[in-house]
Coordinates of C-alpha atoms in Angstrom, one line a residue:
M1450 CA 42.9 -27.2 76.6
A1451 CA 46.6 -26.8 77.3
V1452 CA 48.8 -26.0 74.4
D1453 CA 51.5 -28.5 73.6
Y1454 CA 54.3 -26.0 72.9
L1455 CA 57.1 -28.6 72.8
S1456 CA 55.6 -30.0 69.6
A1457 CA 56.3 -26.7 67.9
I1458 CA 59.9 -26.3 69.1
N1459 CA 62.4 -25.8 66.4
R1460 CA 66.1 -25.4 66.8
Q1461 CA 66.3 -22.0 65.1
G1462 CA 63.1 -20.2 66.2
S1463 CA 61.4 -19.4 69.5
G1464 CA 60.0 -22.9 69.9
L1465 CA 56.5 -21.5 70.3
N1466 CA 53.3 -22.8 68.4
I1467 CA 52.6 -19.5 66.7
S1468 CA 49.3 -20.6 65.0
E1469 CA 47.8 -21.6 68.3
I1470 CA 48.9 -18.4 70.0
V1471 CA 47.4 -16.3 67.2
D1472 CA 44.1 -18.2 67.2
S1473 CA 43.9 -17.7 71.0
L1474 CA 44.6 -13.9 70.7
V1475 CA 42.0 -13.5 67.9
E1476 CA 39.4 -15.5 69.7
A1477 CA 39.9 -13.5 72.9
E1478 CA 39.4 -10.3 71.1
T1479 CA 36.4 -11.2 68.9
A1480 CA 34.6 -14.1 70.7
P1481 CA 32.2 -11.8 72.7
Q1482 CA 31.1 -10.1 69.5
V1483 CA 30.8 -13.3 67.5
D1484 CA 28.8 -15.0 70.3
K1485 CA 26.5 -12.0 70.5
I1486 CA 25.7 -12.0 66.8
Q1487 CA 25.1 -15.8 66.8
N1488 CA 23.0 -15.5 69.9
D1489 CA 20.9 -12.8 68.2
I1490 CA 20.5 -15.0 65.1
D1491 CA 19.4 -18.0 67.3
N1492 CA 16.9 -15.8 69.2
R1493 CA 15.3 -14.4 66.1
N1494 CA 15.1 -18.0 64.5
A1495 CA 13.5 -19.2 67.7
A1496 CA 11.1 -16.2 67.6
I1497 CA 10.1 -17.0 64.0
S1498 CA 9.3 -20.6 65.2
G1499 CA 7.4 -19.1 68.1
Y1500 CA 5.3 -16.9 65.8
A1501 CA 4.5 -20.0 63.6
L1502 CA 3.4 -21.9 66.7
V1503 CA 1.2 -19.0 67.9
A1504 CA -0.4 -18.8 64.4
N1505 CA -1.0 -22.5 64.5
E1506 CA -2.6 -22.3 67.9
L1507 CA -4.8 -19.4 66.8
G1508 CA -5.7 -21.4 63.7
K1509 CA -6.9 -24.3 66.0
L1510 CA -9.1 -21.9 67.9
K1511 CA -10.5 -20.4 64.7
T1512 CA -11.2 -23.8 63.2
F1513 CA -13.1 -24.9 66.3
T1514 CA -15.1 -21.7 66.7
E1515 CA -16.0 -21.9 63.0
S1516 CA -17.4 -25.3 63.6
L1517 CA -19.7 -23.8 66.3
S1518 CA -21.5 -21.5 63.8
G1519 CA -25.1 -22.5 63.6
S1520 CA -24.9 -24.7 66.6
S1521 CA -28.2 -25.1 68.5
A1522 CA -29.1 -25.8 72.1
F1523 CA -32.2 -27.5 70.7
S1524 CA -32.5 -31.2 70.3
V1525 CA -34.8 -31.7 67.3
S1526 CA -36.4 -35.0 66.4
S1527 CA -38.8 -36.6 64.0
N1528 CA -40.1 -40.2 64.3
N1529 CA -40.8 -40.4 60.5
S1530 CA -38.1 -40.3 57.8
A1531 CA -40.7 -38.6 55.6
I1532 CA -40.1 -35.3 57.5
D1533 CA -36.7 -33.9 58.4
V1534 CA -36.4 -30.8 60.6
K1535 CA -33.6 -28.5 61.7
V1536 CA -33.2 -25.1 63.4
N1537 CA -32.5 -22.4 60.9
N1538 CA -33.0 -19.3 63.0
Q1539 CA -31.8 -19.3 66.6
A1540 CA -33.4 -16.0 67.4
E1541 CA -36.9 -17.3 66.6
A1542 CA -36.7 -20.9 67.6
Q1543 CA -38.7 -22.1 70.6
A1544 CA -39.3 -25.6 71.9
F1545 CA -42.4 -27.3 70.4
N1546 CA -44.1 -30.6 69.9
A1547 CA -46.3 -31.2 66.9
Q1548 CA -48.2 -33.8 64.9
I1549 CA -47.4 -33.3 61.2
S1550 CA -48.6 -35.3 58.2
V1551 CA -47.9 -34.9 54.5
S1552 CA -50.7 -35.8 52.0
A1553 CA -49.0 -34.4 48.9
L1554 CA -45.5 -33.3 47.9
A1555 CA -44.9 -30.1 45.9
Q1556 CA -44.3 -30.9 42.3
A1557 CA -43.0 -29.1 39.2
Q1558 CA -45.0 -29.1 36.0
T1559 CA -43.4 -31.3 33.3
L1560 CA -44.1 -30.8 29.6
E1561 CA -42.9 -33.1 26.9
F1562 CA -42.6 -32.2 23.2
S1563 CA -41.7 -35.5 21.4
G1564 CA -40.9 -37.0 18.0
F1565 CA -37.7 -35.1 17.1
S1566 CA -35.0 -36.9 15.2
S1567 CA -31.9 -35.6 17.1
K1568 CA -30.8 -33.2 19.8
T1569 CA -29.8 -30.7 17.0
A1570 CA -33.0 -31.1 15.0
A1571 CA -33.9 -27.8 13.4
I1572 CA -36.9 -25.8 14.6
N1573 CA -38.8 -22.9 13.1
L1574 CA -38.3 -19.2 14.0
G1575 CA -40.5 -17.0 16.1
D1576 CA -41.1 -16.0 19.7
I1577 CA -42.3 -18.0 22.7
A1578 CA -43.9 -16.1 25.6
I1579 CA -43.9 -17.9 29.0
D1580 CA -46.6 -17.1 31.6
F1581 CA -46.6 -18.5 35.1
G1582 CA -49.8 -19.6 36.9
S1583 CA -52.1 -22.5 37.5
W1584 CA -54.0 -24.9 35.2
S1585 CA -57.5 -26.2 35.8
N1586 CA -58.3 -28.6 32.9
N1587 CA -57.4 -26.3 29.9
S1588 CA -58.1 -23.1 31.8
F1589 CA -55.1 -21.0 32.9
T1590 CA -55.0 -18.5 35.7
V1591 CA -52.0 -16.1 35.6
N1592 CA -49.9 -15.7 38.8
S1593 CA -49.7 -12.0 39.1
A1594 CA -46.7 -12.2 41.5
K1595 CA -44.5 -13.5 38.7
T1596 CA -43.5 -11.6 35.6
S1597 CA -44.0 -13.2 32.1
Q1598 CA -40.8 -13.9 30.1
S1599 CA -40.0 -14.7 26.6
V1600 CA -37.6 -16.4 24.3
T1601 CA -36.8 -15.5 20.7
V1602 CA -35.9 -18.4 18.3
S1603 CA -33.5 -17.1 15.7
S1604 CA -30.8 -18.5 13.5
A1605 CA -28.5 -18.5 16.6
N1606 CA -30.6 -21.0 18.6
N1607 CA -33.0 -22.7 16.1
T1608 CA -32.3 -26.2 17.2
L1609 CA -33.9 -28.4 19.8
S1610 CA -30.9 -28.1 22.2
G1611 CA -30.5 -24.4 21.4
L1612 CA -34.1 -23.8 22.5
A1613 CA -33.6 -25.9 25.7
E1614 CA -30.6 -23.7 26.6
S1615 CA -32.5 -20.5 26.0
L1616 CA -35.4 -21.7 28.1
S1617 CA -33.2 -22.8 30.9
A1618 CA -31.7 -19.3 31.1
L1619 CA -35.1 -18.0 32.3
E1620 CA -35.9 -17.8 36.0
G1621 CA -38.5 -20.5 36.9
V1622 CA -37.9 -22.6 33.8
N1623 CA -35.6 -25.6 33.3
A1624 CA -35.4 -27.5 29.9
A1625 CA -33.4 -30.4 28.5
V1626 CA -33.3 -32.7 25.5
T1627 CA -33.7 -36.4 26.3
D1628 CA -33.0 -39.4 24.1
K1629 CA -36.1 -41.6 24.4
G1630 CA -34.2 -44.7 23.4
D1631 CA -36.6 -45.5 20.4
G1632 CA -34.7 -43.4 17.9
T1633 CA -36.5 -40.1 18.8
F1634 CA -35.7 -37.2 21.1
S1635 CA -38.0 -35.1 23.4
L1636 CA -37.7 -31.6 24.7
I1637 CA -38.6 -31.8 28.5
I1638 CA -39.6 -28.5 30.1
N1639 CA -40.0 -28.2 33.9
S1640 CA -41.4 -25.3 36.0
D1641 CA -40.6 -24.6 39.6
T1642 CA -42.5 -26.6 42.2
G1643 CA -45.9 -25.2 43.2
A1644 CA -49.4 -25.1 41.7
K1645 CA -49.1 -21.4 40.8
N1646 CA -45.7 -21.9 39.0
A1647 CA -47.0 -23.9 36.1
L1648 CA -46.1 -22.7 32.6
R1649 CA -48.2 -21.5 29.6
L1650 CA -46.3 -21.2 26.3
S1651 CA -47.7 -18.9 23.7
V1652 CA -46.0 -19.0 20.3
T1653 CA -45.8 -16.2 17.7
E1654 CA -44.4 -17.7 14.5
D1655 CA -42.2 -15.7 12.1
S1656 CA -44.0 -14.8 8.9
G1657 CA -43.4 -17.4 6.3
D1658 CA -41.8 -19.9 8.7
A1659 CA -44.6 -21.9 10.2
G1660 CA -44.0 -24.7 12.6
L1661 CA -42.9 -23.2 16.0
S1662 CA -46.5 -23.5 17.2
T1663 CA -45.6 -27.1 18.0
F1664 CA -44.5 -25.7 21.4
D1665 CA -47.7 -23.7 22.0
T1666 CA -49.7 -24.9 25.0
T1667 CA -52.4 -22.3 25.2
S1668 CA -55.1 -24.7 24.1
N1669 CA -53.6 -28.1 24.5
N1670 CA -51.8 -28.1 27.8
A1671 CA -53.2 -31.5 28.8
S1672 CA -51.8 -33.2 25.8
K1673 CA -48.2 -32.0 26.5
Q1674 CA -48.3 -32.1 30.3
V1675 CA -46.7 -35.2 31.8
V1676 CA -46.8 -34.1 35.4
A1677 CA -49.1 -31.4 36.8
A1678 CA -47.7 -28.7 39.1
Q1679 CA -49.0 -28.9 42.7
D1680 CA -48.4 -27.6 46.2
A1681 CA -47.3 -29.6 49.1
S1682 CA -50.2 -30.3 51.5
I1683 CA -49.4 -30.5 55.1
S1684 CA -51.4 -31.0 58.2
L1685 CA -50.0 -29.3 61.3
N1686 CA -51.8 -30.4 64.5
G1687 CA -54.9 -31.0 62.3
V1688 CA -54.7 -27.7 60.4
T1689 CA -54.1 -28.1 56.7
V1690 CA -51.7 -25.8 55.0
T1691 CA -50.1 -25.7 51.5
R1692 CA -46.7 -24.7 50.4
E1693 CA -45.0 -24.3 47.0
T1694 CA -41.9 -26.2 47.9
N1695 CA -40.9 -29.3 49.8
V1696 CA -38.4 -27.2 51.9
V1697 CA -40.6 -25.2 54.2
T1698 CA -39.2 -22.4 56.4
D1699 CA -42.4 -20.7 57.6
L1700 CA -44.3 -23.6 59.2
I1701 CA -43.0 -23.0 62.7
D1702 CA -40.8 -20.0 63.4
G1703 CA -37.1 -20.8 63.5
Y1704 CA -37.3 -24.2 61.9
E1705 CA -36.8 -25.7 58.4
F1706 CA -38.9 -28.7 57.4
K1707 CA -37.8 -30.9 54.5
L1708 CA -40.6 -33.1 53.1
N1709 CA -39.2 -36.3 51.7
S1710 CA -42.4 -38.3 51.0
T1711 CA -46.1 -38.4 51.9
T1712 CA -47.1 -40.0 55.3
S1713 CA -49.6 -42.7 56.1
S1714 CA -50.0 -41.4 59.6
A1715 CA -49.0 -38.3 61.5
A1716 CA -45.3 -37.9 62.4
N1717 CA -44.4 -36.7 65.9
V1718 CA -41.9 -33.8 65.4
S1719 CA -40.5 -32.0 68.5
S1720 CA -37.8 -29.7 69.7
I1721 CA -36.6 -29.3 73.2
T1722 CA -33.7 -27.3 74.8
D1723 CA -31.0 -29.8 75.7
E1724 CA -28.8 -28.7 78.6
A1725 CA -26.4 -31.6 78.0
V1726 CA -25.8 -30.7 74.4
A1727 CA -25.3 -27.0 75.2
F1728 CA -22.9 -27.7 78.1
A1729 CA -20.8 -30.1 76.0
T1730 CA -20.5 -27.4 73.3
I1731 CA -19.5 -24.6 75.7
S1732 CA -17.2 -26.9 77.7
E1733 CA -15.3 -27.9 74.6
F1734 CA -15.0 -24.2 73.7
V1735 CA -13.5 -23.5 77.2
N1736 CA -11.1 -26.4 76.8
T1737 CA -9.9 -25.3 73.4
Y1738 CA -9.5 -21.7 74.5
N1739 CA -7.5 -22.8 77.6
S1740 CA -5.2 -25.1 75.5
V1741 CA -4.4 -22.3 73.0
T1742 CA -3.8 -19.6 75.6
S1743 CA -1.7 -22.0 77.8
T1744 CA 0.7 -22.6 74.8
I1745 CA 0.9 -18.9 74.2
A1746 CA 1.6 -18.3 77.9
T1747 CA 4.5 -20.8 77.8
L1748 CA 6.0 -19.0 74.8
T1749 CA 5.9 -15.6 76.6
Q1750 CA 6.8 -16.5 80.2
N1751 CA 9.6 -14.3 81.5
G1752 CA 11.6 -16.9 83.3
A1753 CA 10.8 -15.5 86.8
N1754 CA 10.3 -17.8 89.8
G1755 CA 12.2 -20.7 88.3
Q1756 CA 10.2 -20.7 85.0
E1757 CA 12.0 -21.4 81.8
K1758 CA 12.1 -18.3 79.7
G1759 CA 9.9 -18.4 76.6
V1760 CA 11.2 -17.8 73.1
L1761 CA 8.7 -14.9 72.9
S1762 CA 9.4 -13.4 76.3
R1763 CA 8.6 -9.7 76.2
D1764 CA 7.4 -9.9 72.6
I1765 CA 5.0 -7.0 72.2
T1766 CA 3.0 -8.5 69.4
V1767 CA 2.2 -11.8 71.2
Q1768 CA 1.6 -10.1 74.5
S1769 CA -0.9 -7.9 72.7
I1770 CA -2.6 -11.0 71.4
Q1771 CA -2.8 -12.4 74.9
R1772 CA -4.4 -9.2 76.2
N1773 CA -6.9 -9.0 73.3
L1774 CA -8.0 -12.6 73.7
R1775 CA -8.7 -12.1 77.4
S1776 CA -10.4 -8.8 76.7
M1777 CA -12.8 -10.4 74.2
I1778 CA -13.7 -13.1 76.7
T1779 CA -14.5 -10.6 79.5
S1780 CA -15.9 -7.7 77.5
E1781 CA -19.6 -6.9 76.9
L1782 CA -21.4 -8.5 74.0
P1783 CA -24.0 -5.9 72.8
G1784 CA -26.9 -6.5 70.5
Y1785 CA -28.6 -9.4 72.3
G1786 CA -31.5 -7.2 73.6
E1787 CA -31.6 -4.0 75.5
N1788 CA -28.7 -4.8 77.8
G1789 CA -25.3 -6.1 77.0
R1790 CA -24.5 -9.7 77.8
Y1791 CA -21.3 -11.3 79.2
F1792 CA -19.7 -14.7 78.6
S1793 CA -19.3 -15.0 82.4
E1794 CA -23.1 -15.1 82.7
L1795 CA -22.9 -18.8 81.7
G1796 CA -21.2 -19.6 85.0
I1797 CA -17.7 -19.3 83.5
K1798 CA -15.0 -18.0 85.8
T1799 CA -11.6 -16.5 84.9
M1800 CA -8.8 -17.8 87.0
R1801 CA -5.7 -15.9 88.1
D1802 CA -3.6 -17.3 85.3
G1803 CA -6.1 -16.2 82.7
S1804 CA -7.6 -19.7 82.1
L1805 CA -11.3 -20.3 82.2
S1806 CA -13.2 -22.6 84.5
L1807 CA -16.7 -24.0 84.1
T1808 CA -18.8 -26.5 86.1
E1809 CA -21.9 -28.2 84.8
A1810 CA -23.9 -27.2 87.8
D1811 CA -23.1 -23.5 87.3
F1812 CA -23.8 -23.7 83.5
N1813 CA -27.1 -25.6 83.9
K1814 CA -28.4 -23.0 86.4
A1815 CA -27.6 -20.1 84.0
F1816 CA -28.8 -21.9 80.9
E1817 CA -32.1 -22.9 82.4
R1818 CA -32.7 -19.3 83.4
E1819 CA -31.7 -17.8 80.0
P1820 CA -31.1 -20.2 77.0
I1821 CA -30.1 -17.2 74.8
L1822 CA -26.8 -17.1 76.8
F1823 CA -25.8 -20.1 74.7
D1824 CA -26.3 -18.0 71.5
I1825 CA -24.1 -15.2 72.6
V1826 CA -21.2 -17.6 72.3
V1827 CA -22.0 -19.4 69.1
N1828 CA -24.6 -17.5 67.0
S1829 CA -24.6 -13.9 65.7
M1830 CA -28.2 -12.8 65.3
A1831 CA -30.4 -10.0 64.2
T1832 CA -33.7 -9.4 66.1
S1833 CA -36.4 -6.8 66.6
D1834 CA -38.6 -5.6 69.4
N1835 CA -41.6 -5.5 67.0
A1836 CA -43.4 -8.7 65.9
L1837 CA -44.1 -7.2 62.5
V1838 CA -40.4 -6.5 61.8
S1839 CA -38.2 -9.5 61.0
A1840 CA -34.5 -8.8 61.0
S1841 CA -31.7 -10.9 59.4
Q1842 CA -28.1 -10.8 58.4
T1843 CA -26.8 -13.2 55.8
S1844 CA -24.0 -11.4 54.0
S1845 CA -20.4 -12.6 54.5
V1846 CA -19.1 -9.3 53.2
L1847 CA -21.3 -6.7 54.8
I1848 CA -21.0 -7.2 58.6
P1849 CA -22.9 -4.8 60.9
T1850 CA -21.5 -3.4 64.1
A1851 CA -23.0 -5.1 67.1
G1852 CA -25.6 -2.9 68.9
S1853 CA -29.2 -1.6 68.9
Y1854 CA -30.5 0.7 66.1
N1855 CA -33.7 2.7 65.7
F1856 CA -35.7 1.9 62.6
V1857 CA -37.8 4.8 61.3
A1858 CA -40.2 4.6 58.4
N1859 CA -41.1 7.9 56.7
D1860 CA -44.4 8.9 55.1
D1861 CA -42.7 9.1 51.6
G1862 CA -41.8 5.4 51.8
S1863 CA -38.1 5.9 52.7
A1864 CA -36.7 4.6 55.9
T1865 CA -33.5 4.7 58.1
L1866 CA -31.9 2.4 60.5
G1867 CA -29.6 3.9 63.1
G1868 CA -29.6 7.0 60.9
D1869 CA -28.4 5.1 57.8
A1870 CA -30.6 5.3 54.7
L1871 CA -32.1 2.0 53.7
I1872 CA -32.8 0.6 50.2
G1873 CA -36.5 -0.4 50.1
S1874 CA -38.7 -2.5 47.9
T1875 CA -42.2 -4.1 48.0
L1876 CA -42.7 -7.8 47.4
A1877 CA -45.7 -9.2 45.5
D1878 CA -47.5 -10.1 48.8
G1879 CA -47.1 -6.5 50.1
T1880 CA -44.2 -7.2 52.4
Q1881 CA -41.9 -4.2 52.7
Q1882 CA -38.2 -5.1 52.4
Y1883 CA -35.3 -2.9 53.5
I1884 CA -31.6 -3.4 53.2
S1885 CA -28.7 -1.4 54.7
T1886 CA -25.5 -1.2 52.6
S1887 CA -23.5 1.4 54.6
G1888 CA -22.7 2.6 58.0
D1889 CA -22.7 0.5 61.2
T1890 CA -25.9 -1.2 60.1
K1891 CA -24.5 -2.5 56.7
G1892 CA -25.7 -6.0 56.0
L1893 CA -28.9 -5.9 58.0
K1894 CA -32.1 -6.8 56.1
L1895 CA -35.6 -6.0 57.4
S1896 CA -38.9 -7.6 56.3
I1897 CA -42.0 -5.7 57.5
T1898 CA -45.5 -7.0 57.3
G1899 CA -48.1 -4.4 58.3
N1900 CA -48.0 -0.7 59.2
V1901 CA -44.8 0.0 61.2
S1902 CA -43.5 3.5 61.8
S1903 CA -40.7 2.6 64.2
A1904 CA -38.9 -0.3 65.9
T1905 CA -35.7 -1.2 67.6
V1906 CA -33.5 -3.6 65.7
F1907 CA -30.7 -5.5 67.5
Y1908 CA -27.6 -7.1 66.1
G1909 CA -25.4 -9.3 68.3
Q1910 CA -22.1 -10.6 67.2
S1911 CA -21.3 -13.8 68.9
L1912 CA -18.1 -14.4 70.8
S1913 CA -17.1 -17.0 68.3
D1914 CA -17.5 -14.7 65.4
K1915 CA -15.5 -12.0 67.2
L1916 CA -12.7 -14.4 67.8
I1917 CA -12.8 -15.6 64.1
S1918 CA -12.6 -12.0 62.8
Y1919 CA -9.8 -11.1 65.1
I1920 CA -7.7 -14.2 64.4
E1921 CA -8.2 -13.8 60.6
D1922 CA -6.7 -10.3 61.0
M1923 CA -3.8 -11.5 63.1
V1924 CA -2.7 -14.4 60.9
S1925 CA -3.4 -12.8 57.5
A1926 CA -0.5 -11.9 55.1
T1927 CA -0.7 -8.3 56.4
G1928 CA -1.4 -9.2 60.0
D1929 CA 0.7 -8.4 63.1
L1930 CA 2.2 -11.9 63.3
E1931 CA 3.4 -11.9 59.7
K1932 CA 4.8 -8.4 60.2
S1933 CA 6.7 -9.6 63.3
K1934 CA 7.9 -12.6 61.4
S1935 CA 9.1 -10.4 58.6
T1936 CA 10.9 -8.0 61.0
A1937 CA 12.7 -11.0 62.6
S1938 CA 13.7 -12.3 59.1
N1939 CA 15.1 -8.9 58.2
L1940 CA 17.1 -8.8 61.5
I1941 CA 18.5 -12.2 60.8
S1942 CA 19.7 -10.9 57.4
E1943 CA 21.4 -8.0 59.1
Y1944 CA 22.9 -10.2 61.7
N1945 CA 24.3 -12.5 59.0
E1946 CA 25.8 -9.5 57.3
N1947 CA 27.4 -8.5 60.5
K1948 CA 28.6 -12.1 61.0
A1949 CA 30.2 -12.1 57.5
K1950 CA 31.9 -8.8 58.4
M1951 CA 33.2 -10.2 61.6
D1952 CA 34.5 -13.3 59.9
A1953 CA 36.4 -11.0 57.5
K1954 CA 37.7 -9.1 60.5
V1955 CA 38.8 -12.3 62.2
E1956 CA 40.7 -13.4 59.1
S1957 CA 42.3 -9.9 58.8
M1958 CA 43.4 -9.9 62.5
R1959 CA 44.8 -13.4 62.2
E1960 CA 46.8 -12.5 59.1
R1961 CA 48.2 -9.4 60.9
Y1962 CA 49.2 -11.3 64.0
M1963 CA 50.7 -14.0 61.9
Q1964 CA 52.8 -11.4 60.1
Q1965 CA 53.9 -9.9 63.4
F1966 CA 54.8 -13.2 65.0
S1967 CA 56.5 -14.4 61.8
A1968 CA 58.7 -11.3 62.0
M1969 CA 59.4 -12.1 65.6
E1970 CA 60.3 -15.6 64.7
A1971 CA 62.7 -14.4 62.0
A1972 CA 64.4 -12.1 64.5
V1973 CA 64.7 -14.8 67.1
S1974 CA 66.0 -17.2 64.5
G1975 CA 68.6 -14.5 63.6
F1976 CA 69.6 -14.0 67.2
N1977 CA 70.0 -17.7 67.7
K1978 CA 72.2 -18.0 64.7
T1979 CA 74.4 -15.1 65.9
G1980 CA 74.6 -16.7 69.3
E1981 CA 75.7 -20.0 67.8
F1982 CA 78.3 -18.2 65.7
L1983 CA 79.7 -16.3 68.7
T1984 CA 79.7 -19.5 70.8
G1985 CA 81.7 -21.3 68.1
F1986 CA 84.1 -18.3 67.7
I1987 CA 84.7 -18.1 71.5
D1988 CA 85.2 -21.8 71.6
A1989 CA 87.7 -21.5 68.8
M1990 CA 89.7 -18.8 70.6
K1991 CA 90.2 -20.9 73.7
P1992 CA 93.8 -22.3 74.0
K1993 CA 94.0 -25.9 73.1
N1994 CA 95.7 -28.4 75.4

């Protein structure tokens, strides 16, 4: 804008607008540096916003992939509400069609000891031994698979509620005091469900303090028993089987059955592989991945070929995230059998821009040939090449490395998996159980029925779980994105310090220029006064007419 110098003319000075001239000189000298500092600040603020957007997009991908965990390509149905069924082990599940009926539900034994005046009614001292087993009339058969337990009644717990609390602390026992509503209270004791989990209470009274034998059931179980313990009775395609609980996980491999009530006729329960369900799941994964990576690509585009330059253009951290995401999509997924598997085997194509493409026809062709390809995307799983060796991984802390491992059982009872020593134990039914707590196999659990000297165990980490683990690392408080954000914040602090120094420099320069121009103005004003004096003197010397 043009400077209006006339507005600053004074009769004694130069007539120039000194303030505007000084401001223009200072700006000309400092503007490039000031603009660069402000530009650096704006860029770092934009980068911080960009990091937040990347973290948000990665969070969307993580949330979606977490929702896929446990997804099944099986469509499971039951035509009777008495029986619910779901897939609980993708590695073992196969399609089936079965006629199932339930003639009895599993029940816990219920004992009632009545006639007490209050919840805190005093009881006598002594010991109560609890055995587990089955009752037939008043004859008790001990369940050798369960260890007997005991409760000591002392001055610390010699009330009805105190005894209930002590009993409930035992595994396989649950007790509570109930108000009967008639002015009396009862101690109700329940076992676990199953005919062989009933309770026998044997009392040893303290000398001189008789009375605790009220709770002894060794000879009068029938008088105290309100409900008898029993197994669930199930008919599977005409074959009758029994189970201790109403949640059955070993009726058909890979499935969990929940028994809600008995049936009057057989229920039709089936499971089929459903291509439509599987395709919808994988297609949604592809769409979510493409949306997230497209946003990140926009943030990092370099401005070539008419593109708008992204706020994270040339950002090393985010470019690394892009490369790693693409690498996980295209890399081998080991542990799903002898040979590594690939996401692309599902008919998925990677386009030139890094996005994924999937058609239903390509997917159905691949899925029909190998349904396990669905699991490499959504389900991590442990398997074995030996039917007598069941492998599993349930820990959220101990995560094995994907791959195949040799199991070796030694003559002395010890065993190794992939060279890592295992912790072994033997269950009551003779099943050998091994757990790995270290090395690449940590978190793997093996159950072995029969004589097995060696086997190959596989652990496959799904693409979803790989992505979840990677994203958690990236967006954590110590992750690369947070580190980059922290670096940007520190730079902004430095830039603001430089800006403050520059502001001080500008003020100093302005003050210096003002002093110099003020001195000039004083000199000009002095010259003008001298000129006026000389003009007046000369005029006075001229002869007058």
